[in-house]
């Protein structure tokens, strides 16, 4: 077996082993999921009830799994408990702060990158939309009426999609301004290159010509060697 094949095989085995679910791994995931639920419910009190329900359901499933004696079924049962404890809306809610911070960064960037009135108008509009989306998100998350899981999921999903849309608009504005700067730089460089080429061409015309036969230098523009009369090109 070649060395590269051996490395590939070892890599594959490592992946296969590390992807395999274990009781310890599922337990670690479960602890992390419960911690996330606690953090989310402390930060967003309106979602506390929905988080408590998830914790209760997930713990119940975890207890059932723990009582199973067969390892494979136990792991599957624990994995099911983890699924209950980590629905999309909880993950999104736990990442809400970093999402909002990313939008704030984009707002700063959009203003910094603006080169002309068009840019700064676009940056201003997209930034207002970003600020609105953030304010609206906070308002919704603080005041939502949540009676069940689907209420929680619907509110988080609508907040997220508003923030996503605002982020995309800001991205477009920043990218347009950056592209403009890049295009200006390229145009500048093209002019510089053309000037340099022209200069080099002129220098060449002024330079004496060396004869290929005898090595004599003749003045620029000569068609014949001044020493041996060989034609110069
Ligand atoms: Zn010559």
PDB file of N, CA and C in Angstrom, residues 207-211 214-219 222 225-227 232:
ATOM      1  N   UNK A 207      18.278  53.869 -27.740  1.00  0.00           N
ATOM      2  CA  UNK A 207      19.443  53.055 -27.366  1.00  0.00           C
ATOM      3  C   UNK A 207      20.271  52.662 -28.591  1.00  0.00           C
ATOM      4  N   UNK A 208      21.620  52.639 -28.445  1.00  0.00           N
ATOM      5  CA  UNK A 208      22.467  52.197 -29.553  1.00  0.00           C
ATOM      6  C   UNK A 208      22.196  50.730 -29.881  1.00  0.00           C
ATOM      7  N   UNK A 209      22.487  50.353 -31.163  1.00  0.00           N
ATOM      8  CA  UNK A 209      22.220  48.972 -31.589  1.00  0.00           C
ATOM      9  C   UNK A 209      23.532  48.197 -31.655  1.00  0.00           C
ATOM     10  N   UNK A 210      23.497  46.977 -31.117  1.00  0.00           N
ATOM     11  CA  UNK A 210      24.709  46.152 -31.109  1.00  0.00           C
ATOM     12  C   UNK A 210      24.698  45.237 -32.338  1.00  0.00           C
ATOM     13  N   UNK A 211      25.829  45.163 -33.022  1.00  0.00           N
ATOM     14  CA  UNK A 211      25.919  44.302 -34.200  1.00  0.00           C
ATOM     15  C   UNK A 211      26.007  42.847 -33.771  1.00  0.00           C
ATOM     16  N   UNK A 214      29.887  41.491 -35.256  1.00  0.00           N
ATOM     17  CA  UNK A 214      31.166  41.920 -34.699  1.00  0.00           C
ATOM     18  C   UNK A 214      31.045  42.564 -33.323  1.00  0.00           C
ATOM     19  N   UNK A 215      29.815  42.837 -32.894  1.00  0.00           N
ATOM     20  CA  UNK A 215      29.638  43.383 -31.545  1.00  0.00           C
ATOM     21  C   UNK A 215      29.778  44.891 -31.473  1.00  0.00           C
ATOM     22  N   UNK A 216      29.998  45.544 -32.576  1.00  0.00           N
ATOM     23  CA  UNK A 216      30.138  47.001 -32.615  1.00  0.00           C
ATOM     24  C   UNK A 216      28.802  47.675 -32.254  1.00  0.00           C
ATOM     25  N   UNK A 217      28.863  48.756 -31.456  1.00  0.00           N
ATOM     26  CA  UNK A 217      27.663  49.516 -31.138  1.00  0.00           C
ATOM     27  C   UNK A 217      27.499  50.602 -32.186  1.00  0.00           C
ATOM     28  N   UNK A 218      26.324  50.654 -32.813  1.00  0.00           N
ATOM     29  CA  UNK A 218      26.045  51.714 -33.789  1.00  0.00           C
ATOM     30  C   UNK A 218      24.943  52.604 -33.226  1.00  0.00           C
ATOM     31  N   UNK A 219      24.855  53.875 -33.631  1.00  0.00           N
ATOM     32  CA  UNK A 219      23.823  54.786 -33.097  1.00  0.00           C
ATOM     33  C   UNK A 219      22.415  54.273 -33.387  1.00  0.00           C
ATOM     34  N   UNK A 222      20.318  53.060 -36.790  1.00  0.00           N
ATOM     35  CA  UNK A 222      21.204  52.601 -37.877  1.00  0.00           C
ATOM     36  C   UNK A 222      20.652  51.325 -38.495  1.00  0.00           C
ATOM     37  N   UNK A 225      25.799  48.039 -39.771  1.00  0.00           N
ATOM     38  CA  UNK A 225      26.856  48.141 -38.784  1.00  0.00           C
ATOM     39  C   UNK A 225      27.909  49.127 -39.292  1.00  0.00           C
ATOM     40  N   UNK A 226      28.362  50.034 -38.408  1.00  0.00           N
ATOM     41  CA  UNK A 226      29.340  51.046 -38.821  1.00  0.00           C
ATOM     42  C   UNK A 226      30.719  50.448 -39.028  1.00  0.00           C
ATOM     43  N   UNK A 227      30.937  49.219 -38.522  1.00  0.00           N
ATOM     44  CA  UNK A 227      32.266  48.608 -38.632  1.00  0.00           C
ATOM     45  C   UNK A 227      32.310  47.588 -39.766  1.00  0.00           C
ATOM     46  N   UNK A 232      21.573  45.665 -39.658  1.00  0.00           N
ATOM     47  CA  UNK A 232      21.092  45.673 -38.265  1.00  0.00           C
ATOM     48  C   UNK A 232      19.563  45.665 -38.259  1.00  0.00           C
TER      49      UNK A 232
END
